[in-house]
């Protein structure tokens, strides 16, 4: 829930520069510590996606912070939902 | 005692009983492992993940089975790559447990942060504050601040459960499932359940919300947080203002151990005190409100002579006159009095040559913690030698003797004789001295009525259905003008020629009765959980209790 709310916020134009690290740290907090394997099933994609494409996350957030905001319809907004 | 195994917790070697789980073992070693879902008397759920620790066992070579050694010759410990739950792991020989590594710390911080995501953080207006595990653990093991900036989920609040006796606040729930397991395992039916998934997961109640159960309140004590609170106690008193007194519930011969919470001579609530030999961690709901007697309207508050209120000193001297007026005397003993007072009464009975009567108070045995004998200390009447046979539920024998003119004076303790087979005219045939906590028709008809302290107002000993001697402490002071029966009894005994010290100290009393009665331990020392005394002398007596928790089940 937390992760989806953060990603939705980023897509909606409210991203913060610390968000990618936060996403990773949340995913790390789930992996290997849950009773149910669904936890890892949800955390692994986040871990790989955010660590591999962190620069793209940051780039998008920077553009938002620079005032281009959510109105910009690039493919990123779809990829991140 | 069971076998010991050697384990190592945070670098400290210690020996603990085999078969324990790691949480309990660490507790013995003085290391606290935070936990929510684990409860010593419920099955392990392993769902909260707060108790994660790293666990390692001595490494062995897979092929040869030989122990693998470190270069310095010590046994190599193979730690599991993932953290393991300490509630669901049993100790084994040579096990190493690490509870203070950065990995464990991070896991705890993570779990606590997740739990607090949708928590309303309303400690100042939460009744559990001060005894809430989430509060304590967040303080001791949490991150200190949340990184959560999104909207929180709202969940139902102030839901009345169990016919309004319990308030449920689902937002504060940490989803430990203790309440669910308690109802399923102990009450025997499903009352609570989880609904929805993920972050919307919430605790909820079925249509049958357990309002008719006499044990449902135990979920309030079991709930580690403020999700379940007792409606009667809500917002009455903060836990840190109260003093806790160790008592034994006078409700029945089960002898449930209780904590009585007191502030400034007022009792605010009664909760169970864990005793693995008697009541585990539970008590009945009915026993929680027994303290109401202390301030009840039914209470006898003033001494009376011939129906007119008077000062204690005068009433006592009149009582002595009445008791000495005729040697045809009887005493009605009470199984509700502590053992010390029963011994004093027995002493009085033998000095005065009195016949002894008693009454049994029977009810239905619920097979758990309310037993058929609704008096806390029937065994004490036998041990103190007052009676030899299990008493009848009424006083018809005494009534017959009075009507035949064989009994002229009666010292009646606590029992309301008028509801037990005696009639108003019998009070003309014999002179009654009544000593009781409650006012009753007997108290009004008696020549002298003496107000005595209730079991919350003095310390004492009870012997429960297992012949377990248990002591309880004094919770509050008796109202002005109300005396302890032990002080009254000493006066009576001295009036018949003995010279006991007035206002006896409880320690001296206990020492004396343990000298009189060899089956009692010296000074009646009972230790923490009480001691079972030798009951072989009473083996032929037919007691009414049936098999229930820790009673007759392992014999
Ligand atoms: S209501 Fe309390 S006992 Fe029940 S699951 Fe929630 S936190 Fe646990
Ligand atoms: S106490 Fe071990 S998982 Fe909850």
XYZ file of C-alpha atoms in Angstrom, chain B residues 128-536:
409
model
C -4.152 1.628 27.082
C -1.392 4.224 27.134
C 1.111 3.277 29.786
C 0.553 -0.446 29.405
C 0.579 -0.663 25.601
C 3.172 -2.898 24.015
C 3.187 -0.913 20.790
C 4.018 2.203 22.754
C 6.795 0.473 24.688
C 8.324 -1.236 21.697
C 8.171 1.877 19.519
C 10.009 3.697 22.241
C 12.604 0.976 22.805
C 13.021 -0.591 19.383
C 11.393 1.774 16.900
C 12.869 4.275 14.516
C 11.468 7.245 16.382
C 9.908 8.973 13.408
C 7.846 7.875 10.483
C 8.733 8.378 6.850
C 5.120 7.991 5.879
C 3.602 11.090 4.298
C 0.611 9.592 2.449
C -3.012 9.397 3.577
C -3.831 6.907 6.319
C -6.549 4.279 6.071
C -9.495 4.786 8.391
C -10.997 1.807 10.170
C -14.022 1.367 12.451
C -13.777 2.946 15.892
C -15.727 2.576 19.115
C -17.449 -0.642 18.116
C -19.229 -2.166 21.121
C -18.389 -5.846 21.524
C -19.700 -8.483 23.917
C -22.922 -6.668 24.635
C -21.132 -3.356 25.141
C -18.689 -4.656 27.755
C -15.728 -4.167 25.419
C -14.896 -1.355 23.017
C -13.134 -2.214 19.789
C -11.010 0.339 17.996
C -9.756 -1.368 14.859
C -7.318 1.418 13.971
C -5.131 0.611 16.938
C -5.035 -3.127 16.246
C -1.660 -4.650 15.400
C -3.316 -7.735 13.889
C -1.687 -10.083 16.354
C -4.738 -12.407 16.349
C -4.468 -13.114 20.068
C -8.140 -12.264 20.559
C -9.090 -14.574 17.710
C -7.035 -17.413 19.111
C -8.258 -16.866 22.658
C -11.895 -17.165 21.620
C -11.230 -20.147 19.414
C -8.995 -22.042 21.825
C -10.363 -21.134 25.225
C -13.976 -20.054 24.752
C -14.332 -22.607 22.001
C -15.991 -20.614 19.257
C -15.097 -17.907 16.784
C -15.954 -14.421 17.969
C -13.290 -12.230 16.379
C -11.951 -12.517 12.853
C -9.899 -10.625 10.287
C -11.595 -9.170 7.267
C -10.088 -7.739 4.058
C -6.491 -7.988 2.905
C -3.235 -6.119 2.976
C -3.292 -2.676 4.479
C -7.084 -2.822 4.718
C -6.845 -5.921 6.878
C -8.853 -5.271 10.034
C -10.131 -7.004 13.124
C -13.877 -7.510 13.238
C -16.524 -9.377 15.201
C -19.064 -11.932 14.144
C -22.776 -11.478 14.809
C -22.366 -13.579 17.923
C -20.079 -11.189 19.755
C -19.555 -13.284 22.852
C -21.844 -11.222 25.055
C -22.976 -14.351 26.884
C -19.473 -15.627 27.588
C -18.085 -15.337 31.098
C -14.508 -15.229 29.788
C -14.591 -12.733 26.938
C -12.960 -9.952 28.982
C -9.689 -11.862 28.876
C -9.196 -10.587 25.336
C -8.823 -7.103 26.814
C -5.870 -8.206 28.946
C -4.507 -10.230 26.045
C -4.699 -7.412 23.509
C -1.223 -5.880 23.503
C -2.538 -2.500 22.351
C -5.571 -0.286 22.885
C -7.758 -1.962 20.273
C -9.814 -3.789 22.881
C -10.600 -1.896 26.063
C -12.909 -2.655 28.949
C -15.970 -0.407 28.779
C -16.389 -0.325 32.559
C -12.788 0.767 33.118
C -12.346 3.073 30.126
C -11.122 6.518 31.096
C -11.480 5.815 34.805
C -7.814 5.764 35.746
C -4.395 5.796 34.105
C -2.450 2.599 34.759
C 0.623 4.386 36.092
C -1.344 5.984 38.918
C -2.419 2.668 40.332
C -0.766 0.235 42.693
C -1.092 -3.465 41.974
C -1.970 -5.810 44.817
C -1.661 -9.576 44.487
C -4.929 -11.203 45.445
C -6.854 -14.416 44.989
C -10.377 -14.225 43.600
C -12.887 -15.142 46.321
C -15.403 -16.167 43.691
C -15.004 -19.935 43.869
C -12.704 -22.696 45.017
C -10.727 -22.377 41.779
C -8.543 -19.812 43.551
C -7.813 -17.670 40.500
C -4.825 -15.362 41.040
C -5.674 -11.742 40.445
C -4.128 -8.314 40.367
C -6.200 -5.705 42.140
C -5.512 -2.160 40.905
C -5.796 0.430 43.630
C -5.391 4.140 43.946
C -6.020 6.071 47.135
C -7.981 3.306 48.803
C -10.246 2.776 45.803
C -10.198 -0.350 43.673
C -10.518 0.413 39.974
C -10.267 -2.969 38.360
C -9.266 -6.572 38.780
C -7.223 -8.401 36.172
C -5.874 -11.953 36.130
C -2.360 -12.670 37.401
C -0.649 -15.474 35.560
C -0.184 -18.660 37.524
C 0.664 -21.633 35.325
C -0.549 -24.068 37.985
C -3.963 -22.527 38.574
C -5.412 -20.143 36.043
C -2.758 -19.676 33.320
C -3.357 -16.054 32.329
C -7.117 -15.964 32.641
C -9.929 -15.149 34.974
C -13.690 -15.154 34.695
C -15.548 -11.945 33.957
C -17.673 -12.395 37.078
C -14.585 -12.344 39.296
C -13.543 -8.969 37.901
C -16.317 -7.079 39.580
C -16.287 -8.696 43.004
C -14.603 -5.643 44.459
C -17.955 -3.856 44.233
C -18.724 -5.368 47.638
C -16.279 -2.916 49.196
C -18.526 0.064 48.541
C -21.814 -1.724 48.117
C -25.084 -0.570 49.675
C -25.558 -4.070 51.059
C -22.584 -3.644 53.292
C -22.875 -3.739 57.077
C -21.056 -0.564 58.083
C -21.944 -0.047 61.704
C -21.964 -2.329 64.678
C -25.414 -2.892 66.126
C -26.760 -4.067 69.469
C -30.429 -5.061 69.523
C -30.852 -3.426 66.156
C -29.520 -0.001 67.231
C -26.232 1.314 65.826
C -23.463 1.734 68.386
C -19.719 2.120 68.870
C -17.484 -0.917 68.153
C -16.187 -1.135 71.729
C -19.655 -1.385 73.228
C -20.838 -3.874 70.616
C -17.817 -6.080 71.298
C -18.344 -6.145 75.047
C -22.037 -6.919 74.542
C -21.089 -9.711 72.145
C -18.813 -11.239 74.778
C -21.650 -11.063 77.318
C -23.993 -12.844 74.936
C -21.476 -15.555 74.094
C -20.765 -16.219 77.785
C -24.426 -16.188 78.757
C -25.076 -19.853 78.052
C -22.758 -22.825 77.546
C -25.117 -24.341 74.967
C -23.324 -22.579 72.154
C -22.847 -23.118 68.435
C -20.730 -21.391 65.792
C -21.562 -21.110 62.119
C -18.232 -21.080 60.286
C -17.762 -19.593 56.853
C -15.821 -20.956 53.924
C -15.429 -17.358 52.740
C -13.034 -16.391 55.523
C -9.269 -16.776 55.201
C -7.516 -19.667 56.878
C -6.076 -17.577 59.716
C -9.551 -16.495 60.815
C -10.859 -20.040 60.517
C -8.124 -21.237 62.837
C -9.017 -18.544 65.355
C -12.657 -19.529 65.118
C -11.702 -23.168 65.669
C -9.751 -22.132 68.729
C -12.740 -20.211 70.005
C -15.056 -23.154 69.331
C -12.897 -25.546 71.301
C -12.468 -23.135 74.238
C -16.187 -22.411 74.392
C -17.137 -26.022 73.743
C -19.232 -24.960 70.783
C -20.787 -27.162 68.137
C -19.643 -26.137 64.656
C -21.898 -25.755 61.637
C -21.053 -24.636 58.137
C -22.844 -24.141 54.873
C -21.839 -25.067 51.357
C -22.614 -22.733 48.496
C -22.894 -24.701 45.330
C -23.358 -23.623 41.768
C -22.747 -25.033 38.379
C -19.190 -26.031 37.557
C -18.279 -24.339 34.290
C -15.355 -26.681 33.779
C -12.853 -23.839 33.666
C -12.299 -21.252 36.356
C -15.617 -21.060 38.179
C -15.952 -24.257 40.142
C -19.032 -25.818 41.717
C -18.011 -24.718 45.197
C -18.651 -20.978 45.205
C -16.589 -20.348 48.297
C -12.860 -19.697 48.150
C -11.810 -21.595 51.212
C -13.942 -24.667 51.941
C -10.736 -26.731 52.226
C -9.622 -24.330 54.938
C -12.576 -25.371 57.135
C -11.300 -28.940 56.973
C -7.653 -28.046 57.490
C -8.450 -25.849 60.492
C -10.389 -28.766 61.942
C -13.697 -26.908 62.120
C -15.605 -29.526 60.168
C -15.113 -33.145 59.241
C -17.780 -33.715 56.600
C -18.765 -31.725 53.571
C -21.474 -29.367 54.861
C -25.085 -29.247 53.737
C -26.303 -26.305 51.673
C -28.459 -25.064 54.573
C -28.586 -24.807 58.353
C -31.565 -27.092 58.954
C -29.601 -29.114 61.559
C -28.855 -25.994 63.547
C -32.504 -24.913 63.308
C -33.654 -28.273 64.665
C -31.221 -28.078 67.597
C -32.336 -24.549 68.443
C -35.974 -25.571 68.364
C -35.239 -28.510 70.676
C -33.579 -26.088 73.092
C -30.122 -27.644 72.769
C -28.519 -24.449 71.434
C -28.999 -21.140 73.174
C -26.252 -18.947 71.713
C -24.961 -18.790 68.177
C -21.904 -17.028 66.765
C -22.749 -16.740 63.094
C -20.053 -15.773 60.587
C -21.057 -14.156 57.306
C -23.890 -16.568 56.523
C -27.373 -15.103 56.224
C -29.017 -17.723 58.411
C -32.528 -16.518 57.631
C -32.160 -17.648 54.049
C -30.703 -21.003 55.088
C -33.535 -22.583 57.034
C -33.768 -20.451 60.157
C -36.899 -18.459 60.867
C -37.494 -15.259 62.748
C -38.852 -17.137 65.759
C -35.566 -19.033 66.113
C -33.857 -15.747 66.906
C -36.075 -15.539 70.004
C -35.110 -19.049 71.102
C -31.379 -18.431 70.835
C -29.196 -15.334 71.062
C -27.266 -14.570 67.900
C -24.001 -12.764 67.466
C -23.538 -12.057 63.785
C -20.198 -11.088 62.245
C -20.459 -10.257 58.604
C -19.479 -8.127 55.658
C -23.020 -7.847 54.339
C -26.080 -6.521 56.045
C -28.909 -9.033 56.046
C -32.051 -9.997 57.893
C -29.850 -12.121 60.153
C -27.805 -9.037 61.031
C -30.968 -7.123 61.875
C -32.443 -9.907 64.012
C -29.223 -10.764 65.850
C -28.655 -9.491 69.375
C -25.288 -8.124 68.311
C -24.152 -7.515 64.747
C -20.442 -6.874 64.178
C -19.209 -5.371 60.918
C -16.071 -7.119 59.667
C -13.674 -6.435 56.813
C -14.104 -8.051 53.411
C -11.466 -10.147 51.720
C -10.152 -7.057 49.935
C -9.498 -5.370 53.249
C -7.251 -7.884 54.946
C -4.483 -10.246 53.946
C -5.007 -13.958 54.254
C -4.671 -17.479 52.965
C -7.085 -19.550 50.917
C -6.846 -23.204 50.072
C -8.235 -23.863 46.628
C -9.710 -26.954 45.028
C -6.257 -28.420 44.396
C -5.437 -28.069 48.107
C -3.085 -25.330 47.006
C -2.373 -22.853 49.769
C -2.297 -19.341 48.297
C -1.891 -16.024 50.002
C -3.451 -12.713 49.141
C -2.579 -9.204 50.227
C -4.657 -6.404 51.604
C -5.850 -4.149 48.791
C -7.645 -1.339 50.612
C -8.376 -0.269 54.183
C -11.735 -1.183 55.651
C -14.235 1.645 56.239
C -14.073 3.311 59.625
C -15.770 1.337 62.353
C -15.321 -2.002 60.597
C -12.962 -4.504 62.274
C -10.971 -7.487 61.101
C -12.534 -10.698 62.310
C -9.145 -11.837 63.585
C -9.121 -8.950 66.080
C -12.671 -9.779 67.178
C -11.905 -13.493 67.465
C -8.906 -12.837 69.705
C -11.155 -10.816 72.035
C -13.633 -13.686 72.193
C -10.949 -16.284 72.800
C -9.416 -14.193 75.565
C -12.843 -13.787 77.131
C -12.873 -17.555 77.539
C -9.646 -17.592 79.455
C -6.791 -17.476 76.948
C -4.337 -14.601 76.766
C -3.482 -14.015 73.139
C -1.948 -10.767 71.957
C -4.610 -8.330 70.817
C -4.666 -7.193 67.179
C -2.436 -10.043 66.074
C 0.146 -9.487 63.359
C -0.502 -11.630 60.293
C 2.998 -13.102 60.324
C 2.668 -14.227 63.944
C -0.766 -15.672 63.228
C 0.587 -17.648 60.299
C 3.518 -18.892 62.334
C 1.142 -20.008 65.078
C -1.218 -21.895 62.827
C 1.624 -23.598 60.996
C 2.846 -24.814 64.385
C -0.631 -26.094 65.234
C -1.131 -27.821 61.921
C 1.794 -29.894 60.627
C 0.564 -30.129 57.034
C 0.999 -26.387 56.585
C 4.447 -25.127 55.591
C 6.373 -23.236 58.270
C 4.975 -19.738 58.690
C 2.527 -20.637 55.897
C 5.122 -19.560 53.362
C 3.507 -20.133 50.005
C 5.997 -18.658 47.579
C 4.913 -17.171 44.272
C 2.451 -19.673 42.876
C 1.217 -21.204 46.129
C 2.053 -24.636 47.528
C 0.006 -27.791 47.392
C -0.403 -29.199 50.882
C -0.755 -32.839 51.822
C -4.440 -33.661 51.459
C -4.325 -37.390 52.186
